[in-house]
PDB file of C-alpha atoms in Angstrom:
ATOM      1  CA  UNK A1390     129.526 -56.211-173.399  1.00  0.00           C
ATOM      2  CA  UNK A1391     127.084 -53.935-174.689  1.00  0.00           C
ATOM      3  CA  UNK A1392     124.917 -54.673-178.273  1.00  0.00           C
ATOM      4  CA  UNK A1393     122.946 -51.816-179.045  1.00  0.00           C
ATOM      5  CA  UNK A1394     121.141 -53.228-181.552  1.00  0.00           C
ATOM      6  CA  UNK A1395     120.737 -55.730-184.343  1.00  0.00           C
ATOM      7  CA  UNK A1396     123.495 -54.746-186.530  1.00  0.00           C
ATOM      8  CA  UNK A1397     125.785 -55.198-183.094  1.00  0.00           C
ATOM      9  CA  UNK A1398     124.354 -58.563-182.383  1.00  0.00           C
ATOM     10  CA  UNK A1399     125.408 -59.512-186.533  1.00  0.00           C
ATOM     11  CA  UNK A1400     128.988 -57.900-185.898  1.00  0.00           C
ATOM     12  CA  UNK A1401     129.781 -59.190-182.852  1.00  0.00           C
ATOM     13  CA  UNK A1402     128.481 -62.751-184.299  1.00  0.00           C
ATOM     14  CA  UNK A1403     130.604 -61.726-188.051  1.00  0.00           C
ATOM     15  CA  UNK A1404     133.742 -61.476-185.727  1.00  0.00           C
ATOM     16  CA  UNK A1405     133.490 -64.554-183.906  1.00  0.00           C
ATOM     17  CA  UNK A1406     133.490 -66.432-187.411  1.00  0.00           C
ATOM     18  CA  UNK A1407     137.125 -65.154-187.307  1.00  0.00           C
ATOM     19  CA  UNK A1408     138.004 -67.510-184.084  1.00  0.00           C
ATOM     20  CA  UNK A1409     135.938 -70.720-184.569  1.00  0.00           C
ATOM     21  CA  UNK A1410     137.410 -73.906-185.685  1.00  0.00           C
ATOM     22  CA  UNK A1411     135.447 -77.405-186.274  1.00  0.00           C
ATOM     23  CA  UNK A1412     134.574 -78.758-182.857  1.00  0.00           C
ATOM     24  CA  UNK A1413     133.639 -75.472-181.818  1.00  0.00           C
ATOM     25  CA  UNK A1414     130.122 -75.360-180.105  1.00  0.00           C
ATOM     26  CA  UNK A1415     128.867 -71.743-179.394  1.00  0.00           C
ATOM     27  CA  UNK A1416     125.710 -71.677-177.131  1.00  0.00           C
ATOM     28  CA  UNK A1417     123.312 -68.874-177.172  1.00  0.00           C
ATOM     29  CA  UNK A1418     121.384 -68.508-174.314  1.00  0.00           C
ATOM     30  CA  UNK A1419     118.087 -65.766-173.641  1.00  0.00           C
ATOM     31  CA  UNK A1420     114.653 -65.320-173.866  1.00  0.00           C
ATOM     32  CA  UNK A1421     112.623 -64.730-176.869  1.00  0.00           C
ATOM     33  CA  UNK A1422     113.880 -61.493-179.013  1.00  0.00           C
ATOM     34  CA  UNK A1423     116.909 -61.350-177.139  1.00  0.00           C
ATOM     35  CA  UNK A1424     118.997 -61.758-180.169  1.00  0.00           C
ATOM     36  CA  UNK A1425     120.778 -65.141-180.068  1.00  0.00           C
ATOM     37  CA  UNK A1426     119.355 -65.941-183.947  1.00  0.00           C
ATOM     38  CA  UNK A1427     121.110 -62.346-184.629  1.00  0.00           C
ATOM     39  CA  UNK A1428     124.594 -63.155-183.142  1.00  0.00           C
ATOM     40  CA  UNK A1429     124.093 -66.847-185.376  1.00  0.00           C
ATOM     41  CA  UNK A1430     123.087 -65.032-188.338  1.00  0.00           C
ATOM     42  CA  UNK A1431     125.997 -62.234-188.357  1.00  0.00           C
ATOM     43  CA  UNK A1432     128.541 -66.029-188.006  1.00  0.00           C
ATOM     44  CA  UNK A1433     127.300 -67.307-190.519  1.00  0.00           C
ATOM     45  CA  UNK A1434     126.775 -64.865-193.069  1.00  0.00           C
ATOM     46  CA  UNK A1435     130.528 -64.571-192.359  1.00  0.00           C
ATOM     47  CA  UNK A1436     131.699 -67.752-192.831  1.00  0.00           C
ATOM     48  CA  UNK A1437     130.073 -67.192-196.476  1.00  0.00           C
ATOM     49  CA  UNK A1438     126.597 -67.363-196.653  1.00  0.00           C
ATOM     50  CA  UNK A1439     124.857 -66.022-198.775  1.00  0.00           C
ATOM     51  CA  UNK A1440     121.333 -64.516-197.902  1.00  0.00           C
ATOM     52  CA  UNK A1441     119.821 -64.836-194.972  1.00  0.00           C
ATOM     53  CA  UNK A1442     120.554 -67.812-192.439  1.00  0.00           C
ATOM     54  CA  UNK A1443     116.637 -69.039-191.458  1.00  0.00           C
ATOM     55  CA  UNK A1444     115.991 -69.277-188.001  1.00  0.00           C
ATOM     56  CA  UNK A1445     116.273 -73.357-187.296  1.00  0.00           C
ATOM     57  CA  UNK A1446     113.242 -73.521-185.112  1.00  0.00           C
ATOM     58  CA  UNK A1447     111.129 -75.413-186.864  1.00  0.00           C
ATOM     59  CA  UNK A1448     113.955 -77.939-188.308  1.00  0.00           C
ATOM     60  CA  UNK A1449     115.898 -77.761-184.929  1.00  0.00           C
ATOM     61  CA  UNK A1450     119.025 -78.738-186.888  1.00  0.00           C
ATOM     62  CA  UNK A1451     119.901 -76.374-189.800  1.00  0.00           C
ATOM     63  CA  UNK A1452     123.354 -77.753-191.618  1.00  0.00           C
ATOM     64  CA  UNK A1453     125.320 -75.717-193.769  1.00  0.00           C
ATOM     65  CA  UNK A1454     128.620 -77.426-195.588  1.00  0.00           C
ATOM     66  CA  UNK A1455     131.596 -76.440-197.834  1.00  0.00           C
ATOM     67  CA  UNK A1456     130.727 -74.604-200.725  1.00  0.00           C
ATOM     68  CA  UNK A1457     127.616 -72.795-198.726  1.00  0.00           C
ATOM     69  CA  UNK A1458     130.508 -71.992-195.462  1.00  0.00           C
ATOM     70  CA  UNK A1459     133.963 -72.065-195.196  1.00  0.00           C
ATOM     71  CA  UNK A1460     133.126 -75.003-192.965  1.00  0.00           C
ATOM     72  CA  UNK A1461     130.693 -77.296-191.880  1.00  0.00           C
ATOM     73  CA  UNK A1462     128.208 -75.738-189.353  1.00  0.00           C
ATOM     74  CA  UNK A1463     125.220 -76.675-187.299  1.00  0.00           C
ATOM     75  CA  UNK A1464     122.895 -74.421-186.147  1.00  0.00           C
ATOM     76  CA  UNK A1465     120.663 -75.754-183.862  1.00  0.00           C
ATOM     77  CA  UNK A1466     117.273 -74.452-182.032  1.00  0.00           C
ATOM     78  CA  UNK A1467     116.498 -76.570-179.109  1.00  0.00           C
ATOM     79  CA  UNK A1468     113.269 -74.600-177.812  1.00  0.00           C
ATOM     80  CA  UNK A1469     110.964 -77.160-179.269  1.00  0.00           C
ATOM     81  CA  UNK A1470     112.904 -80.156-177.410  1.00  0.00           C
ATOM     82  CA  UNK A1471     110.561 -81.420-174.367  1.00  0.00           C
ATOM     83  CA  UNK A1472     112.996 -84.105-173.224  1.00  0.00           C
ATOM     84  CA  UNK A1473     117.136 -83.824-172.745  1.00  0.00           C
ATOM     85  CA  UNK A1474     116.838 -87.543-174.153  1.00  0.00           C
ATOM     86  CA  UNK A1475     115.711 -86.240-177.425  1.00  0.00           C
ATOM     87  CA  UNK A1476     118.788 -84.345-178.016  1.00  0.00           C
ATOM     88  CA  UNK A1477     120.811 -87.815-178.515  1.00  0.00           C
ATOM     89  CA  UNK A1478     118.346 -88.836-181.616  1.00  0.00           C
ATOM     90  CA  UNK A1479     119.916 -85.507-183.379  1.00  0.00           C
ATOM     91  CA  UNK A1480     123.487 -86.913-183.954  1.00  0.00           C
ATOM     92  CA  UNK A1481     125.224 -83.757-183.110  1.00  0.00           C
ATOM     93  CA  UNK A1482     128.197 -85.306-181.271  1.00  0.00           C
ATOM     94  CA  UNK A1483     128.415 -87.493-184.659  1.00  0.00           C
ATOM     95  CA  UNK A1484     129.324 -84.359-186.240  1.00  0.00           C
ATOM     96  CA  UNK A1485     130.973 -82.486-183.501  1.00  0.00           C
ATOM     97  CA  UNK A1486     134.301 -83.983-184.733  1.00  0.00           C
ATOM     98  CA  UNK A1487     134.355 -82.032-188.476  1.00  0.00           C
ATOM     99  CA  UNK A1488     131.461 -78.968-187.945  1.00  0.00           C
ATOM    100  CA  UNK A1489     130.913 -76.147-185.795  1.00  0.00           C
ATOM    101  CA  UNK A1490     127.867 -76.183-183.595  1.00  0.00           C
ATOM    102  CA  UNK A1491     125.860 -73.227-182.261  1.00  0.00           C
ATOM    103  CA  UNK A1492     122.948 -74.056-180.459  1.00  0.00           C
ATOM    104  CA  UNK A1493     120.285 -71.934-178.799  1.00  0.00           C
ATOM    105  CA  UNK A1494     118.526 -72.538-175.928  1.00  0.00           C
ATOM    106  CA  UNK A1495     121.001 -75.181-174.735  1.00  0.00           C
ATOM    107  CA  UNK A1496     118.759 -74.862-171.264  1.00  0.00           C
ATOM    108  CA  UNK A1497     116.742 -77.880-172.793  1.00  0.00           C
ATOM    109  CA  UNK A1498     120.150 -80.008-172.650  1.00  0.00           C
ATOM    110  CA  UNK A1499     121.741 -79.598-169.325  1.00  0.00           C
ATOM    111  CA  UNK A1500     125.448 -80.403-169.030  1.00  0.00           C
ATOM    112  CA  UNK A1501     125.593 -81.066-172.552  1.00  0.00           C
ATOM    113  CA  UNK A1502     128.509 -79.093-173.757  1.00  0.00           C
ATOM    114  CA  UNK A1503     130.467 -78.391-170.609  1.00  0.00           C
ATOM    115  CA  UNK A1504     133.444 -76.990-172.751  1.00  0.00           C
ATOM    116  CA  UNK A1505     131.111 -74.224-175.050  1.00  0.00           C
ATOM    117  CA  UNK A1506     131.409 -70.597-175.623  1.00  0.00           C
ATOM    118  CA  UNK A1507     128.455 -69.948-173.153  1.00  0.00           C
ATOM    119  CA  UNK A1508     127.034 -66.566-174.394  1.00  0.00           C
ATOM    120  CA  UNK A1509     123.934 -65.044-172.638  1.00  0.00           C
ATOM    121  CA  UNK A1510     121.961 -62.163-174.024  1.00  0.00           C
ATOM    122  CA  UNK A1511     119.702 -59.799-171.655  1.00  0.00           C
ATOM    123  CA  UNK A1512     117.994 -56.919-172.645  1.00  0.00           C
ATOM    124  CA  UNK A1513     119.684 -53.427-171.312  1.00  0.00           C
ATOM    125  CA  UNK A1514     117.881 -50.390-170.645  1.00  0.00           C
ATOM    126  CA  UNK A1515     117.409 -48.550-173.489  1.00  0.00           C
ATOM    127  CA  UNK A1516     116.469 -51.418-175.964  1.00  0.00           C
ATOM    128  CA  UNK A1517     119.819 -53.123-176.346  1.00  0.00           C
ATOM    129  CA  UNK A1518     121.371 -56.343-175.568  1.00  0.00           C
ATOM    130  CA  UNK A1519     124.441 -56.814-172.906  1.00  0.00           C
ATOM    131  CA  UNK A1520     125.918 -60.063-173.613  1.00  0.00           C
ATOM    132  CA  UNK A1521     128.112 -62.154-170.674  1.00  0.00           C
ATOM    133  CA  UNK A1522     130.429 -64.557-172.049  1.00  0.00           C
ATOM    134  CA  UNK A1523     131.840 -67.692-169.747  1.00  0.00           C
ATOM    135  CA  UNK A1524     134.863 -68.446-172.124  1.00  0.00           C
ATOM    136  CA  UNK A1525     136.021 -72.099-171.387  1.00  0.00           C
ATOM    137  CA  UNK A1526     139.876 -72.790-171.853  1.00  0.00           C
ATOM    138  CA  UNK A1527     140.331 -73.719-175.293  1.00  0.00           C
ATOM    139  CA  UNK A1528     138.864 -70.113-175.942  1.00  0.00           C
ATOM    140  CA  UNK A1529     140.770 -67.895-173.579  1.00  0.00           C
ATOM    141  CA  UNK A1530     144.020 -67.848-176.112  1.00  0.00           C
ATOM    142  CA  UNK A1531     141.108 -66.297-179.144  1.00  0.00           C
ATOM    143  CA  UNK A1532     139.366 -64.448-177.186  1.00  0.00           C
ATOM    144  CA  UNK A1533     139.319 -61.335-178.235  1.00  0.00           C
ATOM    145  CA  UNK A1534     137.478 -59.159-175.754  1.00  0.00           C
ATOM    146  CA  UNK A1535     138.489 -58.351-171.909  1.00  0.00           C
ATOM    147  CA  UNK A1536     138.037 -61.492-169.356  1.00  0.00           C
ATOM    148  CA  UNK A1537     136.765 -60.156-166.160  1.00  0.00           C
ATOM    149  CA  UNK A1538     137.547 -62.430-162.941  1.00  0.00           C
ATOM    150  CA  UNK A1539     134.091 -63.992-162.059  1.00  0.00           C
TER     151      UNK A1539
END
């Protein structure tokens, strides 16, 4: 799929807070500027926040809860983690059962949500993004976009 620009990256990210449910995890996956805080931002801003989501780089976990969203969601920057083992001191399966979790750069925690939304954004020619999707089978039945055989 091809994001042309920021505004894309928001919509596309605005339409997937359609489809989640708690116990969701969404990871984001590209290099720096690729747009994975965009896709996060466009989620969460509909799911009702107001203003603009912070990127959770420095705080690695940034929680949002009921008033703030229509439900409970972590968004989570991994890029400072050095160690997979550090990931467990974050308590994110703890609240896998009632929130939402998207996490960039989920690279620094291999194998550690088998059963995500694994998006990956590249840049295109022409300044855009084109984002792959590997949609894992509790998604397939909300997914809204074309599945192409891999």
């Amino acid at each position: 799929m091809e994001l042309p620009d920021e505004a894309a990256s928001a919509a596309f990210g605005a339409r997937l807070a359609g489809l989640v449910q708690p116990g969701d995890v969404i990871t984001l996956t590209g290099t720096l500027g690729a747009g994975k805080t965009s896709i996060a931002r466009g989620l969460l801003a509909a799911l009702g926040l107001e203003g603009e989501a912070p990127s959770p780089s420095f705080a690695i976990v940034q929680p949002y809860e009921p008033p703030e969203t229509r439900m409970p969601v972590l968004h989570v920057d991994l890029y400072r983690i050095e160690e997979p083992q550090e990931i467990a001191e974050l308590g994110l399966d703890e609240a896998l059962a009632d929130s939402v979790l998207i996490v960039e750069w989920p690279d620094r925690a291999p194998g550690a949500w088998p059963h995500a939304l694994a998006l990956t954004l590249d840049f295109a020619p022409g300044g855009g993004r084109r984002l792959t999707a590997q949609v894992p089978a509790a998604w397939k039945a909300r997914w809204p976009f074309p599945l192409y055989p891999t």
